[in-house]
XYZ file of C-alpha atoms in Angstrom:
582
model
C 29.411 -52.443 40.723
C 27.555 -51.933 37.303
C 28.265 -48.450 35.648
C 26.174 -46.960 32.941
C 25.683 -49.163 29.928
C 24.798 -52.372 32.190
C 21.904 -53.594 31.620
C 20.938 -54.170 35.490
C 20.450 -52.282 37.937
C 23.252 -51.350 41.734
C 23.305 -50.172 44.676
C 25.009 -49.307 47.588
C 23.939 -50.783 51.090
C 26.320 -48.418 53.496
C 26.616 -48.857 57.385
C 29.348 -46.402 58.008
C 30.836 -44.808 54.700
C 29.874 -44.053 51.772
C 30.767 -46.037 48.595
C 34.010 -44.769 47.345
C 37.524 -45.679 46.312
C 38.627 -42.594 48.944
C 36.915 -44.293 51.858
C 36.857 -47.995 50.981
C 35.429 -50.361 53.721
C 37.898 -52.110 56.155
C 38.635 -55.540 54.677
C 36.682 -58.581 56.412
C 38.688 -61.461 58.020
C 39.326 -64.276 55.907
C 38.774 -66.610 58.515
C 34.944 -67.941 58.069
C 33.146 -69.869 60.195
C 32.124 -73.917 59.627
C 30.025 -76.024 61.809
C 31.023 -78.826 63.775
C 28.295 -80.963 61.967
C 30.463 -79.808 58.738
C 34.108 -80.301 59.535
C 36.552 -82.656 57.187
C 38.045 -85.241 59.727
C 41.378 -83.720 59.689
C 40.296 -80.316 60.885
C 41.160 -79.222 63.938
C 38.978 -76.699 65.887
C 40.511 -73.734 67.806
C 38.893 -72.894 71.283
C 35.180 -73.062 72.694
C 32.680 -75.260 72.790
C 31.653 -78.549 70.901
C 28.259 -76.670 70.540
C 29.718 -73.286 68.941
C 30.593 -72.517 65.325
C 33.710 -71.633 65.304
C 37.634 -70.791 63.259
C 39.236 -73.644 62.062
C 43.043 -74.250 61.417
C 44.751 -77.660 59.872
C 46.674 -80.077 61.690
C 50.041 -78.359 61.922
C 48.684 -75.664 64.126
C 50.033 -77.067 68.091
C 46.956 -78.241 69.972
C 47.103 -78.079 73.923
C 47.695 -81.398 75.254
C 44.961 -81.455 77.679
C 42.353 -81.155 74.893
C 44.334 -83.973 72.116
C 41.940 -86.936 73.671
C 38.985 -85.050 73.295
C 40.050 -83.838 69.956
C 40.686 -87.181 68.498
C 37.709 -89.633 69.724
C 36.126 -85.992 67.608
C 37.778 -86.575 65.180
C 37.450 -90.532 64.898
C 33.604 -89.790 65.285
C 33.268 -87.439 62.459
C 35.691 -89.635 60.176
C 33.001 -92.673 61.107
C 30.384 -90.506 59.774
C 31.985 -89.266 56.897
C 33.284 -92.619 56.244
C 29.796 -93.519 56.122
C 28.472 -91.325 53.510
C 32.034 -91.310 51.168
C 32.328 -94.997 51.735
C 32.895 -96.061 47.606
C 35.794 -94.349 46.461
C 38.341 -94.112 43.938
C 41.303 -93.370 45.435
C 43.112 -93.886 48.829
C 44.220 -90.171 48.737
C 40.108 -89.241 48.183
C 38.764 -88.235 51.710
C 36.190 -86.728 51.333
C 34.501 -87.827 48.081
C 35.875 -85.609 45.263
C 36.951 -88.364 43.005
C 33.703 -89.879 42.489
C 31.826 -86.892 42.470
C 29.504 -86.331 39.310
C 26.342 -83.917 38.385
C 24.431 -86.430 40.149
C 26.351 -87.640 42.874
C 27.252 -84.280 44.869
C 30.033 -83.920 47.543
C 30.619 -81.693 50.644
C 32.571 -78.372 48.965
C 34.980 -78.358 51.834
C 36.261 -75.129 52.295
C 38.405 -74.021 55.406
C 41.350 -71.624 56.416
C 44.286 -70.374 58.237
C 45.859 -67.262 58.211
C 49.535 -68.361 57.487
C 50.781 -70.261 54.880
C 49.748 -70.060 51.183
C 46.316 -69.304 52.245
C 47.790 -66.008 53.039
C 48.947 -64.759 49.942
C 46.188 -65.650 48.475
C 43.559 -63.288 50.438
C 43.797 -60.024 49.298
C 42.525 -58.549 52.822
C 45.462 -59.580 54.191
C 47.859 -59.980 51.686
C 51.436 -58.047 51.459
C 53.311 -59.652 48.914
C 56.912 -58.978 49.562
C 56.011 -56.434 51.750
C 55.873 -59.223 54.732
C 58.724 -59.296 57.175
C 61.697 -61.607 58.073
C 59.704 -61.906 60.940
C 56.288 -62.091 59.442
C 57.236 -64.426 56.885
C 58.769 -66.708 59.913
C 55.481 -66.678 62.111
C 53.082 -67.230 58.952
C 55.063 -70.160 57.421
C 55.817 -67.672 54.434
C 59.148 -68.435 54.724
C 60.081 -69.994 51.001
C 56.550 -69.193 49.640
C 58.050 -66.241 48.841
C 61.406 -64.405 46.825
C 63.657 -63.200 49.462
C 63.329 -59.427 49.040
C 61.450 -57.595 51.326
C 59.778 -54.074 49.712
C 58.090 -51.786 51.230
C 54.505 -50.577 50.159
C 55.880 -47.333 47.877
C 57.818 -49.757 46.311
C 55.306 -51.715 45.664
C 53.330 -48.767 44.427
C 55.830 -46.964 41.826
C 56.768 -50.766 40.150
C 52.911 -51.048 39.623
C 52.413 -47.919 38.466
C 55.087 -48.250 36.188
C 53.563 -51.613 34.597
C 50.022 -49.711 34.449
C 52.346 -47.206 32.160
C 53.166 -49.566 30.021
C 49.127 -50.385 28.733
C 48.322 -48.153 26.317
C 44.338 -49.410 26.008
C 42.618 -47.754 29.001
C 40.461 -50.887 29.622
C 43.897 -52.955 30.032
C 44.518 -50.906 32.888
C 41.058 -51.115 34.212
C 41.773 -54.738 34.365
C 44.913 -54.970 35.941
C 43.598 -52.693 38.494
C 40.648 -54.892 39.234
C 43.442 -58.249 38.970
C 45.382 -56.211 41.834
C 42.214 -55.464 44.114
C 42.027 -59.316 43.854
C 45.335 -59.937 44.606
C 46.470 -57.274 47.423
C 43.737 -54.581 48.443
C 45.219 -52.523 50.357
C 48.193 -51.969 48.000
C 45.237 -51.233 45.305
C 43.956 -48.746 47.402
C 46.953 -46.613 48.226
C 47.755 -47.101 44.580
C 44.236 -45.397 43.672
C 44.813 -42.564 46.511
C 48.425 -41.543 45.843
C 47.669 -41.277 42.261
C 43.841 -40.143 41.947
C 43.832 -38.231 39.004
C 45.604 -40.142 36.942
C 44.051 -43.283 38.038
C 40.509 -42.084 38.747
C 39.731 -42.014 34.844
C 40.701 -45.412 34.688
C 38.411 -47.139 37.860
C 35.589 -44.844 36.941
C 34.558 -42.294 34.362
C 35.101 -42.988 31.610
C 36.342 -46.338 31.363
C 34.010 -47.760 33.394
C 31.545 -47.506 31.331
C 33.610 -49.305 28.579
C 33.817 -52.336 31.352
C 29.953 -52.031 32.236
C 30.011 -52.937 28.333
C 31.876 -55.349 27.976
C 31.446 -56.871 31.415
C 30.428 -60.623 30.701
C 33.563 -60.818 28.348
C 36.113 -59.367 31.476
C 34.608 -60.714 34.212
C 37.209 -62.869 36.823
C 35.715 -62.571 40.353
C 32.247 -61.382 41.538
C 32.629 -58.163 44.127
C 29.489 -57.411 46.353
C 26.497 -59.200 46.252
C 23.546 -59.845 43.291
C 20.378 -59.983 44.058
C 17.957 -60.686 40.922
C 14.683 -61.473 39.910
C 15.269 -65.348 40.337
C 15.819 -64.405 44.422
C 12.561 -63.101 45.027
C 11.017 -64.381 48.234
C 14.552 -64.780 49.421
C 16.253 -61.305 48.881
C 16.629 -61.497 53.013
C 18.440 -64.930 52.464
C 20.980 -63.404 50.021
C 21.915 -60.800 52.357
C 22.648 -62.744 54.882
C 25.038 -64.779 52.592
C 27.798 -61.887 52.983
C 30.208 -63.202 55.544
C 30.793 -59.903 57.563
C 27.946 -58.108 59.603
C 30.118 -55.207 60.377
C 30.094 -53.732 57.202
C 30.681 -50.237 55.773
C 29.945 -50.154 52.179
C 28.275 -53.319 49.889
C 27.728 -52.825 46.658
C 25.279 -54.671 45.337
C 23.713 -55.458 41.665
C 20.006 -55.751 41.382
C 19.303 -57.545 38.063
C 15.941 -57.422 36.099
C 16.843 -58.520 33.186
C 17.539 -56.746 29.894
C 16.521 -55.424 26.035
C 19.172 -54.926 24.862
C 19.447 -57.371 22.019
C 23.340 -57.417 21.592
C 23.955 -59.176 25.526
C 20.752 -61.330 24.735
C 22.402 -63.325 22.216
C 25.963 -62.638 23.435
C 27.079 -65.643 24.606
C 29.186 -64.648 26.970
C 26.298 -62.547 28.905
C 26.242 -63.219 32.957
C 23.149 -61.436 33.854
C 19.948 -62.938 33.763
C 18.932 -63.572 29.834
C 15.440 -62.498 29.889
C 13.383 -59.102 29.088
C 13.450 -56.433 31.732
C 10.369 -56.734 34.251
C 8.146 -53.841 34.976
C 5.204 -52.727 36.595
C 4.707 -54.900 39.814
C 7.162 -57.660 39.237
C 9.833 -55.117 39.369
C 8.623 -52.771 42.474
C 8.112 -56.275 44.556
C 11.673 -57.033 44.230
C 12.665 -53.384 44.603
C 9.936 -53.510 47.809
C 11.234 -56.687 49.293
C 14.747 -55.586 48.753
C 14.685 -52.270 50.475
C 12.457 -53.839 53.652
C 15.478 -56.756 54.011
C 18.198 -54.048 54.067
C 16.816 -52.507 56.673
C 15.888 -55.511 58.706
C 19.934 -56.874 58.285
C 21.614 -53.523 58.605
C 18.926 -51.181 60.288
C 17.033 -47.907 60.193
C 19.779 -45.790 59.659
C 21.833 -47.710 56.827
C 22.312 -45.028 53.946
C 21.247 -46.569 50.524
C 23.075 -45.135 47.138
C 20.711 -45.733 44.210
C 22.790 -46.075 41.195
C 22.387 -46.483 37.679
C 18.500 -46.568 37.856
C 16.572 -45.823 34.766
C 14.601 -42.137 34.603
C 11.586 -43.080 35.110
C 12.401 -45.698 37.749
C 14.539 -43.374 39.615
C 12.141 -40.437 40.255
C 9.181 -43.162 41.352
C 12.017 -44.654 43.627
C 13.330 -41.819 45.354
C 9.886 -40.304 45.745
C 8.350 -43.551 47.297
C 11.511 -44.421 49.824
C 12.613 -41.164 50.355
C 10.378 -40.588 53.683
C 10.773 -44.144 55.149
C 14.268 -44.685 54.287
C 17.812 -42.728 54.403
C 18.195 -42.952 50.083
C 19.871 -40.340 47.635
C 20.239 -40.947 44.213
C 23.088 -38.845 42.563
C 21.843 -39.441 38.863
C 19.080 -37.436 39.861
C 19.711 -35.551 42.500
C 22.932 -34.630 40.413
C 21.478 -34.440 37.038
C 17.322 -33.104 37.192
C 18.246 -32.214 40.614
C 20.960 -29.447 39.457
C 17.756 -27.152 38.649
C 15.921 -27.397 41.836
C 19.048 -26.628 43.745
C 19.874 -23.798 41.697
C 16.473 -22.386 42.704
C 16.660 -23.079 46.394
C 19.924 -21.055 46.265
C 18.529 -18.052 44.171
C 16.076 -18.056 46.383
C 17.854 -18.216 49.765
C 20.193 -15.517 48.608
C 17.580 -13.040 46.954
C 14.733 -14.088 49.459
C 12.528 -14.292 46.791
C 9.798 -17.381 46.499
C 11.301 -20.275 45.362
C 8.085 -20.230 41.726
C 9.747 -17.104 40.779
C 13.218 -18.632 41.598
C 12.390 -21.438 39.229
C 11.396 -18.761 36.225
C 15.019 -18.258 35.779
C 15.435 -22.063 34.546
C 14.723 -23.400 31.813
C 14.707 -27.446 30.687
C 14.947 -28.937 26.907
C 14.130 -32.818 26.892
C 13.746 -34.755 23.226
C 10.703 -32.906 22.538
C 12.413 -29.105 23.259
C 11.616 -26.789 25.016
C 9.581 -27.328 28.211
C 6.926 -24.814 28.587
C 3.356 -25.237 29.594
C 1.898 -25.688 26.169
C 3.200 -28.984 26.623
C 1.998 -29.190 31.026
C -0.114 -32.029 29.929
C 2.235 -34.670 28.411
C 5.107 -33.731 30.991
C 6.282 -36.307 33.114
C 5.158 -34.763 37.169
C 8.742 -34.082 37.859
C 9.519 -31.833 34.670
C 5.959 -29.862 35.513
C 7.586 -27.112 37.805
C 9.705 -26.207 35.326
C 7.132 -25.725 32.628
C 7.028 -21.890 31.966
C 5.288 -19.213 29.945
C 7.042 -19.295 26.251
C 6.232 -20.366 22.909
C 6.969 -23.933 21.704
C 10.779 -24.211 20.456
C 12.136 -27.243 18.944
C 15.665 -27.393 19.279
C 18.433 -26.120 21.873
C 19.939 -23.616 19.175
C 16.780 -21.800 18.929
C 16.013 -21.897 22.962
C 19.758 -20.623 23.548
C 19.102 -17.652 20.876
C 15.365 -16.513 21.897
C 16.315 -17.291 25.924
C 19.677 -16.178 26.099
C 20.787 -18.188 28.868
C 23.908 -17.279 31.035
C 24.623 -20.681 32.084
C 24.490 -24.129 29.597
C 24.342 -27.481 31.683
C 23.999 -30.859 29.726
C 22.870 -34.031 31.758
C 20.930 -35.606 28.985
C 23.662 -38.248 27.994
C 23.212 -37.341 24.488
C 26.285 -36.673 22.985
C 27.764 -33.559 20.721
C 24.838 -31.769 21.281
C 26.204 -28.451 22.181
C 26.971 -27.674 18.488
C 29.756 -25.422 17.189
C 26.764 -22.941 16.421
C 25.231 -23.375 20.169
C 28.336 -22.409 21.721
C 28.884 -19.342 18.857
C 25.593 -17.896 20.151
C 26.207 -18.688 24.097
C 29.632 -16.250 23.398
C 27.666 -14.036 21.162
C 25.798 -12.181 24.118
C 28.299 -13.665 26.871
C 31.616 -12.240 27.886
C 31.701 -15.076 30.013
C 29.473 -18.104 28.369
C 29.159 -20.957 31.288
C 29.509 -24.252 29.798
C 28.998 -27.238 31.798
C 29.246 -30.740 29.092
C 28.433 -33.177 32.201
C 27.399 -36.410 30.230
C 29.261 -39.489 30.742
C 31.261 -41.549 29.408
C 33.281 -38.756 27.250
C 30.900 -40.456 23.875
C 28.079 -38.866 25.469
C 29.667 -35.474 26.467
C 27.715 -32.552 25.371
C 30.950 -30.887 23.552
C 34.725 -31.409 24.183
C 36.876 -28.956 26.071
C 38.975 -28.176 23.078
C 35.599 -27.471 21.228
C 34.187 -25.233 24.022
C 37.312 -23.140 23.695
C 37.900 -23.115 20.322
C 34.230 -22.082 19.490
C 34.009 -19.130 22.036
C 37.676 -17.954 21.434
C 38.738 -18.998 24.646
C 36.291 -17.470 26.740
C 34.105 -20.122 28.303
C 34.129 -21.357 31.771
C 34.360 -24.734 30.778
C 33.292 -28.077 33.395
C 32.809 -31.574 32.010
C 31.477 -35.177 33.779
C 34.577 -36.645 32.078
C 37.796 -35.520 31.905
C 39.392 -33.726 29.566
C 43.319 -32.587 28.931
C 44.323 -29.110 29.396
C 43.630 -26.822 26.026
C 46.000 -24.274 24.550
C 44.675 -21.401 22.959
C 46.346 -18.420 21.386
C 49.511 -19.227 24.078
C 46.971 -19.611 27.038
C 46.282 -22.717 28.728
C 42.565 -23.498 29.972
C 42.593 -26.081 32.585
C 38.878 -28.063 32.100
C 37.533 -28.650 35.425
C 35.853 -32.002 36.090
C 32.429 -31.679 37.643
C 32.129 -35.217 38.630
C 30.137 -36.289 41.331
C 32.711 -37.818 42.935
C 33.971 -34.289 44.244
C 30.586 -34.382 46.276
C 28.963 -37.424 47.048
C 31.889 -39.560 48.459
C 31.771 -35.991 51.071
C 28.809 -36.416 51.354
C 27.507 -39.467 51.904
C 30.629 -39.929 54.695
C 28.827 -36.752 56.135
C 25.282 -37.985 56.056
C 26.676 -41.687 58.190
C 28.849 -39.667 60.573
C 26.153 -37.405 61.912
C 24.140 -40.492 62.133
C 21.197 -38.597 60.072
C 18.367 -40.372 59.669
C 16.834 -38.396 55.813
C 18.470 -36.895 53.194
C 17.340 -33.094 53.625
C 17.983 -30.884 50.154
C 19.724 -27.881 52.570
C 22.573 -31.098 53.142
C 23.255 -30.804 49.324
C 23.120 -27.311 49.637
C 25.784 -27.440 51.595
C 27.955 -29.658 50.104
C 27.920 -27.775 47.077
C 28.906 -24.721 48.734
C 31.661 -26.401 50.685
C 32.999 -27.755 47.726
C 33.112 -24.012 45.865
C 34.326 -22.580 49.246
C 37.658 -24.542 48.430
C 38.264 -22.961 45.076
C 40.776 -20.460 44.568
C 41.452 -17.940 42.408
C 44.326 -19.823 41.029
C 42.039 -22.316 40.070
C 39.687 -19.453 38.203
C 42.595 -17.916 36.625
C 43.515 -21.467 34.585
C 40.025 -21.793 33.614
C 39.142 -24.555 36.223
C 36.218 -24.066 38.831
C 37.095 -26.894 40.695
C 40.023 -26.982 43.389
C 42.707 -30.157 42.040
C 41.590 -33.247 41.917
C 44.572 -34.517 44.105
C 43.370 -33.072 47.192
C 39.954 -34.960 47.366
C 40.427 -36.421 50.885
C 40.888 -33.205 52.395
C 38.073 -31.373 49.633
C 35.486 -34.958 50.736
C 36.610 -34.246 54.496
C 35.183 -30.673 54.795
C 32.587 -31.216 52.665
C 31.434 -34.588 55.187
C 31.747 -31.351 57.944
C 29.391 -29.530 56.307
C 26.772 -31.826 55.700
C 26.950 -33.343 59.367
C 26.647 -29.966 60.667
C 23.560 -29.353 58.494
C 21.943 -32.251 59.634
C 22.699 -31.309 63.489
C 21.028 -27.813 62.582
C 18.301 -29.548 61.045
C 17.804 -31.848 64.348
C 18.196 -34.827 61.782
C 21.222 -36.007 63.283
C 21.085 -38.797 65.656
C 24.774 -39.305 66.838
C 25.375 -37.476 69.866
C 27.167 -35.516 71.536
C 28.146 -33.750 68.677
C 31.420 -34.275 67.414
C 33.682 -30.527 68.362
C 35.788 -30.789 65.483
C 33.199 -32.363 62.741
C 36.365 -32.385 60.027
C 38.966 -34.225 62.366
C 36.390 -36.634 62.941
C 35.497 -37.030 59.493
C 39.033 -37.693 58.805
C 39.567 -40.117 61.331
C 36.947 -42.309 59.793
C 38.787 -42.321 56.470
C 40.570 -45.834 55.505
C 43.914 -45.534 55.737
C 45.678 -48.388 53.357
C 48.546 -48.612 54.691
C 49.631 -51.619 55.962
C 49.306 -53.818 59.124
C 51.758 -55.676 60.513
C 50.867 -59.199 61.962
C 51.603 -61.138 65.425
């Protein structure tokens, strides 16, 4: 999926959980269907009907000997007709066409498989490497496809890691990771879990970004589906191109196109090389797109929008938002932030949620939003528009406000100046500092800068991540407020109840779940955030809370309620470990 700095557009379709590397969708089979009407004349079909679509094998697989007659006057007849339409070619050894096969003279791609053999190791669903048995290897014709050691999976895991060590560019090791998720995905996964915060950094913020970038230039297999501007009128038809119905999480790329000048004349570009659409060319695909994912998944899939641009988003979310189960973390994460802090000053003071909003205040590139300026504002920035006179820049708001709190979502980087955070610590014991802009370019102010510039004082939270700080003989743990502590949680919470809208007292709830796990351990080393290493068990209550929230709301449709709603979330985790085959 596309991270910031693509010039497209993802999303996530989700049937059962959300999209995350902590609770990664259970791996399709490899074996795919072919018609009859489509079959090479040395395949063999397995069971059913002549009529039926079905798994095919090759000709060592044993065939009952009741069906071989049948089988072969099949077999002659389909060889007849291909024999027909291949008759001219080149070579004895060319069956089915390939060697005469130009722009203008197409062939049948034949493409069947068996799960043994060569075709084994080579589909990273099913895939083990040398982690197959004696007796695996025997009953899957592995045996001399592969060294003679057997391994076992935490093998496997501490001889990659130890390779990954060895890259000292974090985009090499982005691309080895995504090589390995090719190769073997389960041992990518338990890779990723068993060592999340060192990894995480390198699958997603911030080198991600750095791949978004540079994406055309790294790019080896396609993941998920893309749907672009070139498929419209047949964005139903593309979905139905993904092999595997029963689905948990798709990610999938909507492209409209791009200005950036740089991938237009790159010539290694792979989007589509044209100017971004607007207006009504762009909210037909977006309309045709979000009608066909319900119609292939139905009402209650959960749809992730990711990466959209502002003043997309906010139409987005407002239009679909009623008819469809949608959140959007960019927003609901970023402009969002305010209108939740409200809702909770409000719900503990009991006061209205206008006055609530008076305590917070928004800068955009113009400063200061007050209502002097109510008539320019965008309509989501106008409840925020208060009583002040105009200020220009975020030094003078932070002096004449005098703000307890400093959040930074506005992807800008090195705004919070050494003189910002001086004046935050000036009438602060305490100043709040929260740099959340991604990739770490964009971050608001470093860790070592927040804590340098307030003497060590600042509760300090950043989007990226950032290494612990020493000052004057202390250590200051940064935390990481990334929204992967909440949404994985709680989009996993949101499919489990079976809810069928995204209610704001849901995010409400996962936010306070997620503080209800920090300790004062965690407070005394400067970090606000429990570790990073226990995110299945911080995503698992957090899933709890949200269900349970949308059963109090009566927006949960999956009944009888679930007793224990954090066993249950647990036990719809993916677990990478392993399979072992007949």
């Amino acid at each position: 999926m596309l991270r910031p700095g693509a010039p497209v557009t993802s999303t996530c379709a989700t049937t059962r959980l959300p999209p995350s590397p902590f609770y990664t969708p259970r791996p399709p089979p490899s074996h795919y269907l072919l018609p009859h009407a489509l079959l090479p004349p040395d395949a063999i079909p397995i069971g059913g009907d002549a009529r039926t679509p079905r798994t095919h094998a090759t000709r060592h697989q044993p065939i009952p000997a009741a069906s071989r007659s049948r089988r072969l006057l099949r077999r002659a007849h389909l060889a007849a007709m291909l024999s027909a339409r291949t008759a001219a070619t080149t070579s004895p050894l060319d069956k089915y066409g390939e060697d005469r096969a130009t722009e203008e003279v197409p062939v049948t791609p034949w493409a069947f498989s068996v799960a043994s053999g060569y075709t084994l190791l080579r589909d990273p669903h099913h895939n083990k490497g040398l982690a197959f048995t004696e007796k695996e290897r025997d009953a899957h014709y592995l045996r001399g496809l592969l060294p003679p050691a057997v391994v076992s999976q935490d093998l496997q895991v501490k001889k990659i890691m130890h390779n990954l060590r060895q890259y000292s560019v974090p985009l090499q090791r982005y691309m080895a990771m995504m090589d390995l998720q090719e190769r073997n995905e389960r041992l990518f996964y338990k890779l990723l879990i068993d060592n999340v915060e060192e990894l995480l950094p390198v699958v997603y913020t911030p080198t991600v970004g750095e791949a978004c970038q540079k994406y055309g230039s790294i790019f080896r297999q396609p993941q998920g589906l893309y749907v672009s501007l070139r498929d419209k009128g047949k964005v139903l038809d593309v979905l139905r191109n993904w092999p595997e119905r029963n689905i948990q999480c798709l990610p999938i790329t909507i492209d409209v196109g791009t200005n950036n000048e740089q991938l237009l004349n790159d010539e290694f570009y792979i989007g589509l090389r044209q100017r971004r659409a607007t207006g009504k060319e762009y909210h037909e695909l977006m309309e045709e797109f979000m009608s066909a994912v319900k119609q292939i998944y139905g009402e209650k899939v959960l749809i992730q929008f990711e990466d959209f641009a502002n003043h997309n988003a906010f139409d987005l979310l407002a239009k679909y938002s009623k008819s469809h189960l949608v959140f959007n973390d960019d927003i609901q994460a970023g402009t969002g932030i305010a209108e939740l802090i409200a809702l909770e000053i409000s719900k503990q003071t009991k006061a209205p949620l206008e006055e609530c909003r008076k305590k917070v205040w928004l800068l955009d590139s113009k400063g200061l939003i007050v209502n002097s300026r109510k008539d320019s504002l965008q309509s989501f920035k106008k409840p925020w528009a208060h009583d002040h006179e105009p200020v220009a820049t975020l030094l003078d708001a932070v002096q004449s406000i005098k703000p307890t709190v400093l959040i930074g979502t506005s992807g800008v980087g090195r705004t919070f100046t050494k003189e910002v955070v001086e004046a935050m610590a000036s009438f602060n014991e305490r100043p709040i500092i929260f740099s959340l802009s991604n990739p770490t370019s964009h971050s608001e102010c470093t860790a070592e800068e927040a804590y340098n510039w307030s003497q060590g004082r600042a509760v300090f939270a950043s989007g990226s991540p950032f290494d612990p700080v020493e000052y004057n003989g202390k250590i200051h743990v940064p935390g990481q407020a990334n929204n992967a502590y909440i949404f994985p949680g709680f989009g996993l919470g949101v499919v489990i109840s079976g809810a069928v809208r995204v209610h704001e007292d849901m995010l409400l709830a996962a936010s306070e779940a997620l503080a209800d796990q920090s300790t004062q351990e965690n407070f005394e080393k400067g970090s606000i955030f429990p570790p990073f290493t226990d995110i299945r068990k911080i995503s698992a209550r957090i899933a709890a809370k949200v269900a349970a929230k949308a059963y109090e709301l009566g927006l949960a449709t999956r009944l009888p309620q679930p007793r224990d709603l954090e066993k249950y979330a647990e036990s719809c985790m993916y677990t990478p470990v392993y399979r072992s085959y007949r």
